[in-house]
Amino acid sequence: MSIEKGRAFFRAQGIEDRVQEFEVSSATVELAAEALGVEPARIAKTLSFKSSDGCLLVVAAGDARINNQKFKEKFGMKAKMLTADEVLELVGHAVGGVCPFGIYDCVPVYIDKSVLRFTTVFPAVGSSSSAIELTPDELYKFSAALEWVDVCKLPEDEQ
């Protein structure tokens, strides 16, 4: 999805004015946090995994990492990331701009509870130099998420 499609998606929601574009890349959590001037944990990263039906997306806080055991318990399979080519083909976005908005209808989206620690988070909007500030509830609503999940671990869990 291009930034134009991302803007169109949020225009239909009445919040296109909240879409931010940058002169610099925001393709990674660190770059996005730097471009926005926020802590990396507030970046809502979208992770793309293989599934028996093709793929699924998990949106998590920027500092969260997949907990393989929790992932397997929830989804009944090992967490295996898509390749860059598979992401574009199955999700409809290029790596660096993957987000849960304007994706193919058959792609299930899950939001990890790690984002609930924040009043607002910043997912991408379809390009490697864009973001939008959303509450966790808005993220859930606009992504058409199927459910909240607990499949990640936070840095404090690893100590």
PDB file of C-alpha atoms in Angstrom:
ATOM      1  CA  MET A   1       0.000   0.000   0.000  1.00  0.00           C
ATOM      2  CA  SER A   2       1.326   3.400  -0.856  1.00  0.00           C
ATOM      3  CA  ILE A   3       1.058   6.463   1.319  1.00  0.00           C
ATOM      4  CA  GLU A   4      -1.700   7.695  -1.031  1.00  0.00           C
ATOM      5  CA  LYS A   5      -3.786   4.614  -0.265  1.00  0.00           C
ATOM      6  CA  GLY A   6      -3.002   5.032   3.422  1.00  0.00           C
ATOM      7  CA  ARG A   7      -4.162   8.621   3.338  1.00  0.00           C
ATOM      8  CA  ALA A   8      -7.326   7.566   1.486  1.00  0.00           C
ATOM      9  CA  PHE A   9      -8.022   4.905   4.119  1.00  0.00           C
ATOM     10  CA  PHE A  10      -7.766   7.445   6.942  1.00  0.00           C
ATOM     11  CA  ARG A  11      -9.620  10.110   4.934  1.00  0.00           C
ATOM     12  CA  ALA A  12     -12.576   7.719   4.896  1.00  0.00           C
ATOM     13  CA  GLN A  13     -12.254   7.476   8.690  1.00  0.00           C
ATOM     14  CA  GLY A  14     -12.178  11.279   8.992  1.00  0.00           C
ATOM     15  CA  ILE A  15      -8.666  11.440  10.463  1.00  0.00           C
ATOM     16  CA  GLU A  16      -6.357  11.888   7.466  1.00  0.00           C
ATOM     17  CA  ASP A  17      -5.007  15.046   9.122  1.00  0.00           C
ATOM     18  CA  ARG A  18      -3.313  12.804  11.723  1.00  0.00           C
ATOM     19  CA  VAL A  19      -1.153  11.026   9.115  1.00  0.00           C
ATOM     20  CA  GLN A  20       2.470  12.141   9.353  1.00  0.00           C
ATOM     21  CA  GLU A  21       5.063  11.895   6.577  1.00  0.00           C
ATOM     22  CA  PHE A  22       8.795  12.285   7.086  1.00  0.00           C
ATOM     23  CA  GLU A  23      11.764  13.361   5.003  1.00  0.00           C
ATOM     24  CA  VAL A  24      13.690  10.489   6.611  1.00  0.00           C
ATOM     25  CA  SER A  25      13.031   6.762   6.772  1.00  0.00           C
ATOM     26  CA  SER A  26      10.818   5.377   9.512  1.00  0.00           C
ATOM     27  CA  ALA A  27      11.250   1.791   8.299  1.00  0.00           C
ATOM     28  CA  THR A  28      12.488   0.434  11.642  1.00  0.00           C
ATOM     29  CA  VAL A  29      11.307   0.969  15.201  1.00  0.00           C
ATOM     30  CA  GLU A  30      14.413   3.013  15.988  1.00  0.00           C
ATOM     31  CA  LEU A  31      14.147   5.195  12.872  1.00  0.00           C
ATOM     32  CA  ALA A  32      10.428   5.784  13.406  1.00  0.00           C
ATOM     33  CA  ALA A  33      10.978   6.738  17.049  1.00  0.00           C
ATOM     34  CA  GLU A  34      13.717   9.161  16.035  1.00  0.00           C
ATOM     35  CA  ALA A  35      11.571  10.723  13.287  1.00  0.00           C
ATOM     36  CA  LEU A  36       8.651  11.152  15.705  1.00  0.00           C
ATOM     37  CA  GLY A  37      10.654  12.128  18.781  1.00  0.00           C
ATOM     38  CA  VAL A  38       9.099   9.384  20.926  1.00  0.00           C
ATOM     39  CA  GLU A  39      10.416   6.364  22.795  1.00  0.00           C
ATOM     40  CA  PRO A  40      10.817   3.267  20.587  1.00  0.00           C
ATOM     41  CA  ALA A  41       8.308   1.293  22.673  1.00  0.00           C
ATOM     42  CA  ARG A  42       5.496   3.573  21.390  1.00  0.00           C
ATOM     43  CA  ILE A  43       6.065   2.516  17.782  1.00  0.00           C
ATOM     44  CA  ALA A  44       3.413  -0.062  16.851  1.00  0.00           C
ATOM     45  CA  LYS A  45       5.300  -2.541  14.705  1.00  0.00           C
ATOM     46  CA  THR A  46       3.441  -4.938  12.447  1.00  0.00           C
ATOM     47  CA  LEU A  47       4.942  -8.427  12.301  1.00  0.00           C
ATOM     48  CA  SER A  48       4.038 -10.780   9.434  1.00  0.00           C
ATOM     49  CA  PHE A  49       3.958 -14.539  10.034  1.00  0.00           C
ATOM     50  CA  LYS A  50       3.312 -17.590   7.886  1.00  0.00           C
ATOM     51  CA  SER A  51       0.122 -19.477   8.671  1.00  0.00           C
ATOM     52  CA  SER A  52      -1.713 -22.479   7.287  1.00  0.00           C
ATOM     53  CA  ASP A  53      -3.991 -20.058   5.410  1.00  0.00           C
ATOM     54  CA  GLY A  54      -1.162 -17.840   4.121  1.00  0.00           C
ATOM     55  CA  CYS A  55      -0.253 -15.322   6.782  1.00  0.00           C
ATOM     56  CA  LEU A  56      -1.331 -13.408   9.851  1.00  0.00           C
ATOM     57  CA  LEU A  57      -0.280 -10.074  11.323  1.00  0.00           C
ATOM     58  CA  VAL A  58       0.539  -9.257  14.923  1.00  0.00           C
ATOM     59  CA  VAL A  59       0.825  -5.585  15.878  1.00  0.00           C
ATOM     60  CA  ALA A  60       2.992  -5.093  18.967  1.00  0.00           C
ATOM     61  CA  ALA A  61       4.778  -2.370  20.901  1.00  0.00           C
ATOM     62  CA  GLY A  62       8.185  -1.421  19.544  1.00  0.00           C
ATOM     63  CA  ASP A  63      10.077  -2.928  22.474  1.00  0.00           C
ATOM     64  CA  ALA A  64       8.118  -6.200  22.493  1.00  0.00           C
ATOM     65  CA  ARG A  65       9.482  -9.449  21.098  1.00  0.00           C
ATOM     66  CA  ILE A  66       7.537 -12.530  20.114  1.00  0.00           C
ATOM     67  CA  ASN A  67       7.410 -15.168  22.839  1.00  0.00           C
ATOM     68  CA  ASN A  68       7.633 -18.366  20.803  1.00  0.00           C
ATOM     69  CA  GLN A  69       5.863 -20.485  23.419  1.00  0.00           C
ATOM     70  CA  LYS A  70       2.918 -18.075  23.760  1.00  0.00           C
ATOM     71  CA  PHE A  71       2.693 -17.716  19.979  1.00  0.00           C
ATOM     72  CA  LYS A  72       2.558 -21.484  19.486  1.00  0.00           C
ATOM     73  CA  GLU A  73      -0.039 -21.882  22.244  1.00  0.00           C
ATOM     74  CA  LYS A  74      -2.236 -19.178  20.688  1.00  0.00           C
ATOM     75  CA  PHE A  75      -1.915 -20.009  16.993  1.00  0.00           C
ATOM     76  CA  GLY A  76      -1.004 -23.711  17.078  1.00  0.00           C
ATOM     77  CA  MET A  77       2.150 -23.265  15.030  1.00  0.00           C
ATOM     78  CA  LYS A  78       5.721 -22.053  15.272  1.00  0.00           C
ATOM     79  CA  ALA A  79       6.309 -18.332  14.716  1.00  0.00           C
ATOM     80  CA  LYS A  80       7.899 -18.086  11.272  1.00  0.00           C
ATOM     81  CA  MET A  81       8.284 -14.657   9.690  1.00  0.00           C
ATOM     82  CA  LEU A  82       7.435 -14.043   6.046  1.00  0.00           C
ATOM     83  CA  THR A  83      10.197 -13.102   3.606  1.00  0.00           C
ATOM     84  CA  ALA A  84      10.135  -9.595   2.126  1.00  0.00           C
ATOM     85  CA  ASP A  85       8.692 -10.953  -1.137  1.00  0.00           C
ATOM     86  CA  GLU A  86       6.021 -12.918   0.729  1.00  0.00           C
ATOM     87  CA  VAL A  87       5.039  -9.834   2.744  1.00  0.00           C
ATOM     88  CA  LEU A  88       4.414  -7.826  -0.408  1.00  0.00           C
ATOM     89  CA  GLU A  89       2.552 -10.685  -2.108  1.00  0.00           C
ATOM     90  CA  LEU A  90       0.413 -11.834   0.851  1.00  0.00           C
ATOM     91  CA  VAL A  91      -0.146  -8.596   2.780  1.00  0.00           C
ATOM     92  CA  GLY A  92       0.074  -5.945   0.073  1.00  0.00           C
ATOM     93  CA  HIS A  93       2.744  -3.763   1.678  1.00  0.00           C
ATOM     94  CA  ALA A  94       6.488  -3.532   1.267  1.00  0.00           C
ATOM     95  CA  VAL A  95       8.703  -4.249   4.271  1.00  0.00           C
ATOM     96  CA  GLY A  96       9.358  -0.998   6.131  1.00  0.00           C
ATOM     97  CA  GLY A  97       5.821   0.271   5.618  1.00  0.00           C
ATOM     98  CA  VAL A  98       3.828  -2.757   6.727  1.00  0.00           C
ATOM     99  CA  CYS A  99       0.760  -1.786   8.707  1.00  0.00           C
ATOM    100  CA  PRO A 100      -2.637  -3.353   9.416  1.00  0.00           C
ATOM    101  CA  PHE A 101      -4.561  -0.791   7.324  1.00  0.00           C
ATOM    102  CA  GLY A 102      -5.694  -1.297   3.749  1.00  0.00           C
ATOM    103  CA  ILE A 103      -4.378  -4.851   3.624  1.00  0.00           C
ATOM    104  CA  TYR A 104      -5.863  -7.755   1.708  1.00  0.00           C
ATOM    105  CA  ASP A 105      -9.202  -8.777   3.241  1.00  0.00           C
ATOM    106  CA  CYS A 106      -8.098 -12.345   3.891  1.00  0.00           C
ATOM    107  CA  VAL A 107      -5.242 -11.316   6.231  1.00  0.00           C
ATOM    108  CA  PRO A 108      -6.154 -11.744   9.909  1.00  0.00           C
ATOM    109  CA  VAL A 109      -4.863  -9.059  12.284  1.00  0.00           C
ATOM    110  CA  TYR A 110      -4.193  -9.493  15.998  1.00  0.00           C
ATOM    111  CA  ILE A 111      -3.115  -6.741  18.389  1.00  0.00           C
ATOM    112  CA  ASP A 112      -0.726  -7.710  21.158  1.00  0.00           C
ATOM    113  CA  LYS A 113      -1.559  -6.388  24.614  1.00  0.00           C
ATOM    114  CA  SER A 114       1.915  -4.810  24.810  1.00  0.00           C
ATOM    115  CA  VAL A 115       0.468  -1.667  23.167  1.00  0.00           C
ATOM    116  CA  LEU A 116      -2.006  -1.195  26.030  1.00  0.00           C
ATOM    117  CA  ARG A 117       0.749   0.308  28.198  1.00  0.00           C
ATOM    118  CA  PHE A 118       0.497   3.535  26.200  1.00  0.00           C
ATOM    119  CA  THR A 119      -2.137   6.218  25.712  1.00  0.00           C
ATOM    120  CA  THR A 120      -1.195   6.398  22.028  1.00  0.00           C
ATOM    121  CA  VAL A 121       1.058   4.458  19.656  1.00  0.00           C
ATOM    122  CA  PHE A 122       2.408   5.089  16.156  1.00  0.00           C
ATOM    123  CA  PRO A 123       1.906   2.471  13.408  1.00  0.00           C
ATOM    124  CA  ALA A 124       3.095   3.009   9.829  1.00  0.00           C
ATOM    125  CA  VAL A 125       0.655   4.116   7.139  1.00  0.00           C
ATOM    126  CA  GLY A 126       1.855   2.025   4.197  1.00  0.00           C
ATOM    127  CA  SER A 127       5.216   3.611   3.443  1.00  0.00           C
ATOM    128  CA  SER A 128       8.656   3.576   5.022  1.00  0.00           C
ATOM    129  CA  SER A 129       8.361   7.259   5.913  1.00  0.00           C
ATOM    130  CA  SER A 130       4.932   7.615   7.506  1.00  0.00           C
ATOM    131  CA  ALA A 131       3.020   7.097  10.737  1.00  0.00           C
ATOM    132  CA  ILE A 132      -0.224   7.958  12.474  1.00  0.00           C
ATOM    133  CA  GLU A 133      -0.858   8.492  16.175  1.00  0.00           C
ATOM    134  CA  LEU A 134      -3.692   6.266  17.420  1.00  0.00           C
ATOM    135  CA  THR A 135      -5.021   5.117  20.763  1.00  0.00           C
ATOM    136  CA  PRO A 136      -4.829   1.342  21.240  1.00  0.00           C
ATOM    137  CA  ASP A 137      -8.616   1.167  20.798  1.00  0.00           C
ATOM    138  CA  GLU A 138      -8.405   3.121  17.526  1.00  0.00           C
ATOM    139  CA  LEU A 139      -5.609   0.821  16.362  1.00  0.00           C
ATOM    140  CA  TYR A 140      -7.822  -2.178  17.095  1.00  0.00           C
ATOM    141  CA  LYS A 141     -10.845  -0.642  15.362  1.00  0.00           C
ATOM    142  CA  PHE A 142      -9.142   0.702  12.234  1.00  0.00           C
ATOM    143  CA  SER A 143      -7.114  -2.478  11.714  1.00  0.00           C
ATOM    144  CA  ALA A 144     -10.275  -4.615  11.958  1.00  0.00           C
ATOM    145  CA  ALA A 145      -8.365  -6.792  14.422  1.00  0.00           C
ATOM    146  CA  LEU A 146      -9.854 -10.137  15.326  1.00  0.00           C
ATOM    147  CA  GLU A 147      -8.764 -10.000  18.961  1.00  0.00           C
ATOM    148  CA  TRP A 148      -6.292  -8.809  21.554  1.00  0.00           C
ATOM    149  CA  VAL A 149      -3.556 -11.394  22.112  1.00  0.00           C
ATOM    150  CA  ASP A 150      -0.716 -11.937  24.574  1.00  0.00           C
ATOM    151  CA  VAL A 151       2.082 -13.412  22.446  1.00  0.00           C
ATOM    152  CA  CYS A 152       4.980 -11.082  23.229  1.00  0.00           C
ATOM    153  CA  LYS A 153       7.552 -10.546  25.927  1.00  0.00           C
ATOM    154  CA  LEU A 154       8.805  -7.191  27.109  1.00  0.00           C
ATOM    155  CA  PRO A 155      12.382  -6.274  28.023  1.00  0.00           C
ATOM    156  CA  GLU A 156      11.582  -6.487  31.748  1.00  0.00           C
ATOM    157  CA  ASP A 157      10.313 -10.062  31.241  1.00  0.00           C
ATOM    158  CA  GLU A 158      13.763 -11.118  30.040  1.00  0.00           C
ATOM    159  CA  GLN A 159      15.675 -10.043  33.137  1.00  0.00           C
TER     160      GLN A 159
END
